Structures are given as structure tokens and as C-alpha cells.
Coordinates of N, CA and C in Angstrom, one line a residue:
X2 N 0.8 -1.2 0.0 CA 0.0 0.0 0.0 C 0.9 1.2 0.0
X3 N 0.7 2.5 -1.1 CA 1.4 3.2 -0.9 C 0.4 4.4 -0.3
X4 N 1.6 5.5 0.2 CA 0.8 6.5 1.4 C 0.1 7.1 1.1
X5 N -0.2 7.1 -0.2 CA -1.4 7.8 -0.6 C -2.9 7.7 -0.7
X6 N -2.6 6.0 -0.2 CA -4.0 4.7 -0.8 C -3.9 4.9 1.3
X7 N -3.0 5.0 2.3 CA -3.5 4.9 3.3 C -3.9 6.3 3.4
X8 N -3.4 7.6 3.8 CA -4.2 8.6 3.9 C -6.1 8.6 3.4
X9 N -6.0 8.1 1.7 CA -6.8 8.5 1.5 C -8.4 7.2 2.5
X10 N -7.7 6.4 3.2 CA -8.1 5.5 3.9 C -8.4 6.3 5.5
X11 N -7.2 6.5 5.8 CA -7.9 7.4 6.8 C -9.1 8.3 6.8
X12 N -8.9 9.1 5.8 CA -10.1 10.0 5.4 C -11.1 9.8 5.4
X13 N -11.4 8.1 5.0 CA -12.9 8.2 4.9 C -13.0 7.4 6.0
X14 N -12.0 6.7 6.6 CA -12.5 6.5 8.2 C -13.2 7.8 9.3
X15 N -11.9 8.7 9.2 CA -12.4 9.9 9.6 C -14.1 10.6 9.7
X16 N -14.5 10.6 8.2 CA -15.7 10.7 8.0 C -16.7 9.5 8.3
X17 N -16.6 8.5 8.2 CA -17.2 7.5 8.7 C -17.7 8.0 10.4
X18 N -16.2 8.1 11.2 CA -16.3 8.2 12.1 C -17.4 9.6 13.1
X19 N -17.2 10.3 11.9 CA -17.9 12.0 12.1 C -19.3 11.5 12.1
X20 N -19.7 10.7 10.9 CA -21.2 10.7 10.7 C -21.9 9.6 11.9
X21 N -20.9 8.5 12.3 CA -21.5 7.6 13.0 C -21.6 8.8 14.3
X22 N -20.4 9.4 14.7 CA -20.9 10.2 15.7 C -21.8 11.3 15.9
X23 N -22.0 11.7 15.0 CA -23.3 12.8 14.5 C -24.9 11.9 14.9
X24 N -24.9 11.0 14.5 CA -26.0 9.8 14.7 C -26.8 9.9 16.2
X25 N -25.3 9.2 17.0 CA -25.6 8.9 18.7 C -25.2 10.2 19.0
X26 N -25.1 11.6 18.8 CA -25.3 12.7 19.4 C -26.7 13.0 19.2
X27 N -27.0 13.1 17.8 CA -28.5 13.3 17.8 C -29.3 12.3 19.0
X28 N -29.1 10.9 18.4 CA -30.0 10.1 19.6 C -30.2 10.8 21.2
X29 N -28.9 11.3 21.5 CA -29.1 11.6 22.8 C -29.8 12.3 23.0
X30 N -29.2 14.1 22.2 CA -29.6 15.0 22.4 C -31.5 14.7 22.3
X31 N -32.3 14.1 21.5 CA -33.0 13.5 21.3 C -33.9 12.8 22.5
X32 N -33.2 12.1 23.3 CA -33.6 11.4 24.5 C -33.9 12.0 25.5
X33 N -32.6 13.2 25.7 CA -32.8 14.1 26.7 C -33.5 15.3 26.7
X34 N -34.1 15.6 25.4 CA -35.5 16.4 25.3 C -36.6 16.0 25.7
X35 N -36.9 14.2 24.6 CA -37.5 13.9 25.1 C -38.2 13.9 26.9
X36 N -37.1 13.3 27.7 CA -36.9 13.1 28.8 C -37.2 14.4 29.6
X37 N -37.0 15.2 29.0 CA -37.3 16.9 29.8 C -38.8 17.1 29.2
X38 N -39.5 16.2 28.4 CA -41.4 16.6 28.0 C -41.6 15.7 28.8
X39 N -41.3 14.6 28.7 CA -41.8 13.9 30.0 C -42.4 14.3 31.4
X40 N -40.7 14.9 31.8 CA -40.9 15.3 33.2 C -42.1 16.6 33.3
X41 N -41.7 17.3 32.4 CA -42.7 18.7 32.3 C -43.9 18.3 32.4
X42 N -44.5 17.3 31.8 CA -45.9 16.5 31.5 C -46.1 16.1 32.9
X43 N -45.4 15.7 33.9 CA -45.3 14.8 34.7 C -45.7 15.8 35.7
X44 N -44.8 17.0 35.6 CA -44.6 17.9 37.1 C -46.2 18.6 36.6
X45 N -46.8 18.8 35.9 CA -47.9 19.6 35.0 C -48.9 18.5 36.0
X46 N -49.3 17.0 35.6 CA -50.2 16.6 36.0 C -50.5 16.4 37.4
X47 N -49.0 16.3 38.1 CA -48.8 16.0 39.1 C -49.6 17.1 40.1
X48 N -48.6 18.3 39.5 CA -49.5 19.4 40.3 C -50.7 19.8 40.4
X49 N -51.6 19.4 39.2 CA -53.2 19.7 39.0 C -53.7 18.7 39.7
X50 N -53.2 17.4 40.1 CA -54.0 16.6 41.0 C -54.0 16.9 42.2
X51 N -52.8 16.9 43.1 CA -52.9 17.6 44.1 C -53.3 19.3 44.4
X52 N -53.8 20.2 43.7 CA -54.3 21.5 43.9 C -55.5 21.0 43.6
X53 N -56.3 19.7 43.2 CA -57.6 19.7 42.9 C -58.1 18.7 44.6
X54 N -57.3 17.6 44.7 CA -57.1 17.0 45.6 C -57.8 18.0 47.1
X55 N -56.4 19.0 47.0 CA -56.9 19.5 48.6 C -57.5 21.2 48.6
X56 N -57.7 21.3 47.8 CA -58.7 22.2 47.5 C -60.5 22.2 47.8
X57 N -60.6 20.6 46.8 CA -62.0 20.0 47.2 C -61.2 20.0 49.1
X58 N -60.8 19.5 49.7 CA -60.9 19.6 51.1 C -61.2 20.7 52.1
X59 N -61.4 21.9 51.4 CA -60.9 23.4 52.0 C -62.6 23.0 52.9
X60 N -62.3 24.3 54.0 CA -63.9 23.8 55.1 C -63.4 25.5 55.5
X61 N -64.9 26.1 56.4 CA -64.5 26.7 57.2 C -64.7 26.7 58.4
X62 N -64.8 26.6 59.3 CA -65.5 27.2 60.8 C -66.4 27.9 61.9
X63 N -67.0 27.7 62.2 CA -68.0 28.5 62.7 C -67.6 28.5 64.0
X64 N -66.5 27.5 64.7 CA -66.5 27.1 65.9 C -64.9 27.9 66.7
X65 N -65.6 29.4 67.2 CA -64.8 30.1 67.8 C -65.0 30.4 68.9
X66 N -64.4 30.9 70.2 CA -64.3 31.6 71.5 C -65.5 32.5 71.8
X67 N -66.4 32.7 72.5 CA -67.2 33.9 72.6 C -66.3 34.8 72.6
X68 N -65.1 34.9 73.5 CA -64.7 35.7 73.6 C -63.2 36.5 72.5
X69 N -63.1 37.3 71.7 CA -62.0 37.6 71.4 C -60.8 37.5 71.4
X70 N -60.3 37.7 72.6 CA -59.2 37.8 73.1 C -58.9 36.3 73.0
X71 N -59.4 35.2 73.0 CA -59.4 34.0 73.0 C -59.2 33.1 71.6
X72 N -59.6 33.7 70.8 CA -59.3 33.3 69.4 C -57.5 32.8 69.1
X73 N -57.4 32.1 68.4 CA -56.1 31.7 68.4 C -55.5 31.1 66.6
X74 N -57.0 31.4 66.3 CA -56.6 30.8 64.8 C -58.3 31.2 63.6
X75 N -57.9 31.2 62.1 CA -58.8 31.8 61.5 C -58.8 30.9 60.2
X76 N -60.1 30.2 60.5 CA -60.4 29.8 58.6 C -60.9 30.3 57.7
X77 N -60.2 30.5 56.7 CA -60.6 31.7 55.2 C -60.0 30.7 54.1
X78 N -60.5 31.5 53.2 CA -60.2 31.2 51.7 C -60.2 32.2 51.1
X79 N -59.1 33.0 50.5 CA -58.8 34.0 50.2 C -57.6 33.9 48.6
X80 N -58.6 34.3 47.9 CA -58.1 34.3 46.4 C -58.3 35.5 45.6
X81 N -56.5 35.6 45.0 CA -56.3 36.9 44.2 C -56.1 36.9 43.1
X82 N -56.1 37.6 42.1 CA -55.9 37.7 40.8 C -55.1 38.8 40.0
X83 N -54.3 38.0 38.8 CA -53.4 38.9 38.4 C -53.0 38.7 37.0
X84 N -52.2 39.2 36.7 CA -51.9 39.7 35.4 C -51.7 37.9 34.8
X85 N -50.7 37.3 35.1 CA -50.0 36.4 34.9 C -50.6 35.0 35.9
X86 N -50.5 35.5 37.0 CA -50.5 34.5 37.9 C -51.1 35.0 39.1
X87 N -52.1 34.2 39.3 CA -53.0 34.1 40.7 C -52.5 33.2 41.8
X88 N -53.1 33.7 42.8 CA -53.1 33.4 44.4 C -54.0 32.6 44.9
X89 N -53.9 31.8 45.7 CA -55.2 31.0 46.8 C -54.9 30.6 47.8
X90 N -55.1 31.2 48.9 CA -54.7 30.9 50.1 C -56.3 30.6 51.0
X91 N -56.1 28.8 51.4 CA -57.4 28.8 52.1 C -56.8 27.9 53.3
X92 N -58.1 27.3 53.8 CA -57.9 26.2 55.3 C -58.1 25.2 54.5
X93 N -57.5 23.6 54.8 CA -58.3 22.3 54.1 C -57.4 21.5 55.1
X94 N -58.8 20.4 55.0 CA -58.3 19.0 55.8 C -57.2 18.4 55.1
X95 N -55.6 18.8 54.7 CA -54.9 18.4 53.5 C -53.5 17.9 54.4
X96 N -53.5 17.9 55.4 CA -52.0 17.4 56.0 C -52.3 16.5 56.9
X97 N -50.6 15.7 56.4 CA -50.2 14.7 56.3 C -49.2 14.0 57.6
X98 N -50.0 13.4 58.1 CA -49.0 13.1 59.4 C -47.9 12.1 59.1
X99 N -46.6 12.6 58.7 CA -45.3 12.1 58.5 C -44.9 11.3 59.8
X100 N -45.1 11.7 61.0 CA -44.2 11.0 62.0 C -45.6 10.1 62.4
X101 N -45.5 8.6 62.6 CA -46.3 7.8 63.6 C -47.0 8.5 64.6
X102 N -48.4 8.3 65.2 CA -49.0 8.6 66.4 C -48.8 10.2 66.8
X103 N -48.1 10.6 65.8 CA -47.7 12.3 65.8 C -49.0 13.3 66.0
X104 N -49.1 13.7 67.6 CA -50.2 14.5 67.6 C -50.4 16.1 67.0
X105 N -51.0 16.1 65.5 CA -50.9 16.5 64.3 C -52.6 16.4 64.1
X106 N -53.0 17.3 63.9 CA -54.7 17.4 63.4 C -54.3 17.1 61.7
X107 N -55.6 16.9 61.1 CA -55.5 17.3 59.5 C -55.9 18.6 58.8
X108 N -55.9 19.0 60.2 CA -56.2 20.6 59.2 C -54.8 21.7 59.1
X109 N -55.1 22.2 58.3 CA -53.7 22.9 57.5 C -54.1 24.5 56.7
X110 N -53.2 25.0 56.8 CA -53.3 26.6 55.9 C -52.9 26.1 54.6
X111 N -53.4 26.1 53.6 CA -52.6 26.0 51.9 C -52.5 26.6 51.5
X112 N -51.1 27.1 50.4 CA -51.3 28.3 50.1 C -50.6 27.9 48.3
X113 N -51.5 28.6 47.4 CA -50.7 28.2 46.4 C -50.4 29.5 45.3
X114 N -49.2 29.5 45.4 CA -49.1 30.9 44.2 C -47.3 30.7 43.4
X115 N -47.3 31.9 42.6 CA -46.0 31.8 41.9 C -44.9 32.8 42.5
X116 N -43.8 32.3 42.3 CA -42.8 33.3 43.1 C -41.5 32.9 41.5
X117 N -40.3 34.1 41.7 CA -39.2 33.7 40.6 C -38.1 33.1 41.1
X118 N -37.2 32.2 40.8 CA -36.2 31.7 40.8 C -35.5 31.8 41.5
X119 N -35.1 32.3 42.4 CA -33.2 33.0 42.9 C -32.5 32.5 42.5
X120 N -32.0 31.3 41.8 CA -31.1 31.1 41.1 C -30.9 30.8 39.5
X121 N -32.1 31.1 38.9 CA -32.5 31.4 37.5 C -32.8 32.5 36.9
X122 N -32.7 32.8 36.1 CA -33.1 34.3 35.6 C -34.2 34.0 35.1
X123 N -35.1 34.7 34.8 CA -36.4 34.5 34.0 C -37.4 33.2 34.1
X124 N -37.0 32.8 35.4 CA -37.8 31.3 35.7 C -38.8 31.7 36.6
X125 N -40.2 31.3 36.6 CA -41.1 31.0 37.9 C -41.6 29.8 38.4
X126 N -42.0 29.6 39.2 CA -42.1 28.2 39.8 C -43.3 29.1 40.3
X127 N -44.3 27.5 40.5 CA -45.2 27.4 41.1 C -45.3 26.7 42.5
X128 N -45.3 26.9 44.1 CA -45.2 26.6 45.1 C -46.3 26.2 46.1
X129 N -46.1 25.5 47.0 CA -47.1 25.1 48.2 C -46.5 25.7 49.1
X130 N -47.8 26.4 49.7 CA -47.1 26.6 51.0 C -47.9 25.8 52.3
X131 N -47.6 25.1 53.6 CA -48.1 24.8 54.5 C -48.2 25.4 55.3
X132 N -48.9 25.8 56.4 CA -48.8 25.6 57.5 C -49.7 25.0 58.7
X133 N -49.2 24.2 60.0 CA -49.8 23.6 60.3 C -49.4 23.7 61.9
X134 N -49.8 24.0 62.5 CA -51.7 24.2 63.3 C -51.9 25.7 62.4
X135 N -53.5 25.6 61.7 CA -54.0 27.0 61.5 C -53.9 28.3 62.8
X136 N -53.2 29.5 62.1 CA -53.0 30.6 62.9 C -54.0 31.4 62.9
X137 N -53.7 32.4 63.2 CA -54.8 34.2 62.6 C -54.2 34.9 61.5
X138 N -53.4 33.8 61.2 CA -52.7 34.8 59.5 C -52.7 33.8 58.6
X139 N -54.0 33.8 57.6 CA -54.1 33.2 56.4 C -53.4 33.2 55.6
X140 N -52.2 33.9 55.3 CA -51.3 34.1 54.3 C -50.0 34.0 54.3
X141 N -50.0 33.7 55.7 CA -47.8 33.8 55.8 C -47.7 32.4 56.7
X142 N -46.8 32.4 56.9 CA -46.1 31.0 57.6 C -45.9 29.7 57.4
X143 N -45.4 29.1 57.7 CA -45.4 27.4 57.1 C -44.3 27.2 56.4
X144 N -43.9 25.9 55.5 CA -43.5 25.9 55.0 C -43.4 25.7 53.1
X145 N -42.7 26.2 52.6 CA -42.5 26.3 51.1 C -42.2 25.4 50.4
X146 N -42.5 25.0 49.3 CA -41.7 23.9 48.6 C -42.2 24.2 46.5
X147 N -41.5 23.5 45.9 CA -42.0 23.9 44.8 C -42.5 22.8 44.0
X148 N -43.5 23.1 43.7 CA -44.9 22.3 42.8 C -44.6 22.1 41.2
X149 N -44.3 23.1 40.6 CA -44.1 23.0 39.2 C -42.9 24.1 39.1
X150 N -42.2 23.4 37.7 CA -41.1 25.0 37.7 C -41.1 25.5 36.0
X151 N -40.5 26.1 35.8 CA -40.9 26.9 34.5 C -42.6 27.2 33.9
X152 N -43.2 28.2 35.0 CA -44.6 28.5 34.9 C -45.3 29.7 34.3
X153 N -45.6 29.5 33.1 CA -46.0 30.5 32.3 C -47.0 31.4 32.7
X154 N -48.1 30.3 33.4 CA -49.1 31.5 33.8 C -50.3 30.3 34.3
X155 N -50.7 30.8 35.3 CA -51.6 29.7 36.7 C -52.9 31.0 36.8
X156 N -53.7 30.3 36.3 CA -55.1 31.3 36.6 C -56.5 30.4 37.4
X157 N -56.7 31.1 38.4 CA -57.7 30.1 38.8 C -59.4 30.9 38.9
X158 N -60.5 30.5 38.6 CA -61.9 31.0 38.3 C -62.9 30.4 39.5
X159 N -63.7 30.9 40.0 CA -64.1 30.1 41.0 C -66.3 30.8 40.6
X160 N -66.8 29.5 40.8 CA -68.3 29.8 40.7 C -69.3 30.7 41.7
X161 N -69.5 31.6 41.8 CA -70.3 31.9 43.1 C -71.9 31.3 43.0
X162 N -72.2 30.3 43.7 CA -73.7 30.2 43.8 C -74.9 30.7 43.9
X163 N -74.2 31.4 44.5 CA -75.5 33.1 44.7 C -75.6 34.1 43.6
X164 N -74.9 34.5 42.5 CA -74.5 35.0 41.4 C -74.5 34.1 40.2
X165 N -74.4 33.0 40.4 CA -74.0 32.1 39.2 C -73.3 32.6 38.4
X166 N -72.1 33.1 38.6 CA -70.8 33.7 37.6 C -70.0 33.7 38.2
X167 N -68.7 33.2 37.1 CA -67.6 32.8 37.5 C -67.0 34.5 38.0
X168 N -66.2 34.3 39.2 CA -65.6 35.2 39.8 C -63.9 35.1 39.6
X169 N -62.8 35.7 39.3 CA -61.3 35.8 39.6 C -60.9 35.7 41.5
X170 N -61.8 36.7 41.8 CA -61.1 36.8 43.3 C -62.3 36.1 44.6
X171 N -62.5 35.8 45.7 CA -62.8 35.5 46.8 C -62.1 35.4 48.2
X172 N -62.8 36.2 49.1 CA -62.3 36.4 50.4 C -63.4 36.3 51.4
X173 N -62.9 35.6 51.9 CA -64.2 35.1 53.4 C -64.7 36.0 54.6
X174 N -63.0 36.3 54.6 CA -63.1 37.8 56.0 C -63.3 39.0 55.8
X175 N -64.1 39.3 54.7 CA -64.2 40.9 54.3 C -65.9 40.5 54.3
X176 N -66.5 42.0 55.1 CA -67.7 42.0 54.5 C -67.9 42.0 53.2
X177 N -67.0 42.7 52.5 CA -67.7 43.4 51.3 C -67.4 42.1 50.2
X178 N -67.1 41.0 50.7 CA -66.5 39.8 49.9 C -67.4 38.4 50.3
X179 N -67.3 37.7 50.1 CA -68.1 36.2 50.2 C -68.0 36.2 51.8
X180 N -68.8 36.6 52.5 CA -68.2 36.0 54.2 C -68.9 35.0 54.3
X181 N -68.0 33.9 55.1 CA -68.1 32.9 55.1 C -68.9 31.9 54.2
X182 N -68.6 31.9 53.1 CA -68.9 31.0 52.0 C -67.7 31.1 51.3
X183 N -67.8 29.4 50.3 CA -67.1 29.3 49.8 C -67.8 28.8 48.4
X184 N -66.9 28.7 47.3 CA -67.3 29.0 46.2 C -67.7 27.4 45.7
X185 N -68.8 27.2 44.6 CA -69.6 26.2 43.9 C -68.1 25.5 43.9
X186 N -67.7 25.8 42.8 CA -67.1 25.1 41.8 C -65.4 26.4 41.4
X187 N -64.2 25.6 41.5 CA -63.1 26.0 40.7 C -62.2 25.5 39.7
X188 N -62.1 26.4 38.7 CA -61.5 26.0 38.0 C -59.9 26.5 37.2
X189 N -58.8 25.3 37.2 CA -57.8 25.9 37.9 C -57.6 25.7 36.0
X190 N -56.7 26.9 35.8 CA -55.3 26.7 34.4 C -54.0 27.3 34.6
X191 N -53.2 25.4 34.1 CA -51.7 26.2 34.6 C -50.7 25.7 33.2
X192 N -50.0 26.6 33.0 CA -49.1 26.6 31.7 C -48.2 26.7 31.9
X193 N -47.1 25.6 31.8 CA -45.6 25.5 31.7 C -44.6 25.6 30.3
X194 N -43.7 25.8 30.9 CA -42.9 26.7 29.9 C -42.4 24.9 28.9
X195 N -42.6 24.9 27.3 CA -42.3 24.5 26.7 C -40.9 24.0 26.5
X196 N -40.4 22.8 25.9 CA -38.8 22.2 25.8 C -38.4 22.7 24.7
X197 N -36.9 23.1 24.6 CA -36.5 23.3 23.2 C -37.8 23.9 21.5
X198 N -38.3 25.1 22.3 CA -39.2 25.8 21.4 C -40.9 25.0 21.3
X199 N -40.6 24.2 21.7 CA -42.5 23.8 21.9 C -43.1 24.7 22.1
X200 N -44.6 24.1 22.3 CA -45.3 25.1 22.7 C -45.3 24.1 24.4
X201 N -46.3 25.4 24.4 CA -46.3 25.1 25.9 C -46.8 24.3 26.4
X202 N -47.1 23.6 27.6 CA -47.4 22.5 28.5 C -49.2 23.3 28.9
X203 N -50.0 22.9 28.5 CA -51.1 23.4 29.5 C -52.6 22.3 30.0
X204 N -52.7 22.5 31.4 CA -53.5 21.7 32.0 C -55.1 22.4 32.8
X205 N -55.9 21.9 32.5 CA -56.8 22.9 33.1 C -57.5 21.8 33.8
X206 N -58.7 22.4 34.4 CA -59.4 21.0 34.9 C -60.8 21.8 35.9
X207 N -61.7 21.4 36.3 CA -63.0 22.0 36.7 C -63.2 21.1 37.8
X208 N -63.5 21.6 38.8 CA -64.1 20.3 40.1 C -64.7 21.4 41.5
X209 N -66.1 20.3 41.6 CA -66.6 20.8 42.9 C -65.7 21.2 44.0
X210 N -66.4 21.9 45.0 CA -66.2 21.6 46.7 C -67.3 21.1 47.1
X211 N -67.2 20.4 47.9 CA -68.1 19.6 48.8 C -69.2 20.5 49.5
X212 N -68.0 20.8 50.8 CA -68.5 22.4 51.5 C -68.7 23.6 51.4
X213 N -69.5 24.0 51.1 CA -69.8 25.6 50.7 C -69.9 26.9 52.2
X214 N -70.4 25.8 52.9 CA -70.9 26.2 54.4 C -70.1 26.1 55.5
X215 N -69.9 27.0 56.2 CA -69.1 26.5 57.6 C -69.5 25.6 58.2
X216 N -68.7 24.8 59.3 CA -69.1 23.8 60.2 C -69.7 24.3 61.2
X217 N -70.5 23.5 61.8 CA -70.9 24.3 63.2 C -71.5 23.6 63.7
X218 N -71.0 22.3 64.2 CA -71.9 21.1 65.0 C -72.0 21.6 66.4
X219 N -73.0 21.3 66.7 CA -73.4 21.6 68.3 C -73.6 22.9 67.8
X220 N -73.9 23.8 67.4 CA -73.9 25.2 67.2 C -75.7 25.6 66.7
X221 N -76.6 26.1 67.7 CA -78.1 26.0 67.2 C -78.1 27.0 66.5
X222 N -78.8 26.9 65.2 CA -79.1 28.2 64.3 C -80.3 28.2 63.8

């Protein structure tokens, strides 16, 4: 063989080599998009079942202190609306006793809204918040965790029964707002941010509440 018959051998090894590697780059890159709609699909459905889950659980209370000063905690459902992304902060029988025989009621603060990144630029996540024993502050405390991430936009609609029209906002503790009632029917839509130029991920879904009414056993009316 002269060096000319082997160069020109290498060369098309070479290219051999380029195209077989161009192949299983694609495959991957390929796999691992795939694998990123998956998950997106996943964290999407995941999250609409549990916000439908303990939402239908939300209740309120009738059962407080005569006295004022004696109060120690407040059940509401309090829902805001916004450009992009809404708020819901209510009471629901929704927690989970992690430790054995752990004296833990099931009732819980939930709070569900969007906050950005601190370590991403232009990212939002969708979060839960807990807290557990219910306080006198519907909105703060507990703790955080994140529900969905890359969230384009979470809008929730809620039915009033007395109006028969869908409402954006609901608050329990305000005269001038639903007091003490809670709403027929809500309906949640949440949109995650698409893989490699897709379009977007979106999930909506419609479901009753049980309770409309506060509790008030033993309570004569």
C-alpha cells in the first residue's frame, strides 16, 4: 500500500467516524429532550391533581371563643388575581402526618401561588405553602416547597352560587366579599414553559367543593 492509498483510507475513516458520531449525538440530544417533556408532562399533571385533591378539602369554621381575646386561629379562603399568575390561600383538611402517632390534626393553611427563581433568571415556579396548626394569619407561615417549575401562567376561576358567575377573586373575612362561604365550583389553568421551542405544556381542569358552608356542629341556628 502506498501512502497515498492509506491517507486516503484514513479520510474516509475519519468521516465514517464524524457521521456515525453525529447519529448517537442526535439520539441523545433526542432522548434528553424527550426526557425533559416527560418530566414537564409529569410535574404539570402531578401538580393539577394535588391543587384539585386539597382544594375539594378546603372547610371553614363556625367554631370560635365567645370571647375575642381568646381566638387563636382563623379559617378563610382568600383568592387573588393577576396579570400572569394568581393566588389562593385557604384552610383544608390536607395534612399529612409524617411521623407515627404524631399529635398533628389534619387541618392545614394552603397556600398556592408563583414566586421567581433566585437562582435562574427568568424562571417562575409554582409553590405550596403549609402551615400547620391554623393561625390568625391566612397568608404567611409554614413551610415552602416547589410544585411545578418553569410556569408561564396559573389562573384560577371560582363559581359563586348566589350570582351564578364565574368570579377571579374570593375572600371570606371581608364584608364586602363572600363572608363565610365558599365557592360552587373552581377552576384551575396552569401553563408550563415548553422544551427546546415547543409550545407550551397546559393543563386545566373543573371540580366541585363539597363544602360551601361553615361547620358548626353543636352550634343551634
Amino acid at each position: 500500500m502506498t501512502l497515498l492509498e492509506i491517507l486516503v483510507s484514513l479520510g474516509i475513516l475519519a468521516m465514517i467516524s464524524l457521521l456515525i458520531y453525529g447519529a448517537f449525538d442526535s439520539l441523545s440530544r433526542g432522548r434528553k429532550g424527550e426526557a425533559l417533556r416527560v418530566d414537564r408532562a409529569r410535574q404539570g399533571r402531578e401538580a393539577m391533581a394535588r391543587i384539585t385533591r386539597e382544594i375539594q378539602g378546603t372547610f371553614l369554621s363556625a367554631h370560635n371563643p365567645a370571647l375575642p381575646a381568646l381566638v387563636t386561629r382563623m379559617t378563610a379562603f382568600i383568592a387573588t388575581s393577576g396579570p400572569n399568575f394568581d393566588r389562593l390561600d385557604f384552610s383544608a383538611f390536607a395534612h399529612t402526618r409524617m411521623i407515627k402517632d404524631a399529635r398533628e390534626s389534619d387541618q392545614s393553611e394552603i397556600g398556592y401561588f408563583v414566586v421567581k427563581d433566585p437562582n435562574i433568571e427568568d424562571k417562575m415556579d409554582l409553590v405550596r405553602r403549609e402551615q400547620t396548626p391554623i393561625d390568625l394569619d391566612p397568608k404567611r407561615g409554614g413551610v415552602i416547597n416547589v410544585l411545578a417549575e418553569d410556569v408561564e401562567s396559573f389562573h384560577l376561576k371560582y363559581l359563586d352560587p348566589v350570582s351564578g358567575t364565574w368570579v377571579e377573586s374570593w375572600d371570606t373575612t371581608q364584608t364586602t366579599g363572600q363572608t363565610n362561604r365558599l365557592p360552587l365550583e373552581v377552576r384551575v389553568s396552569l401553563a408550563l414553559r415548553g422544551v427546546k421551542n415547543s409550545p407550551p405544556f397546559v393543563f386545566e381542569t373543573k371540580f366541585m367543593i363539597p363544602m360551601q358552608q361553615p361547620l358548626s356542629f353543636g352550634i343551634p341556628r
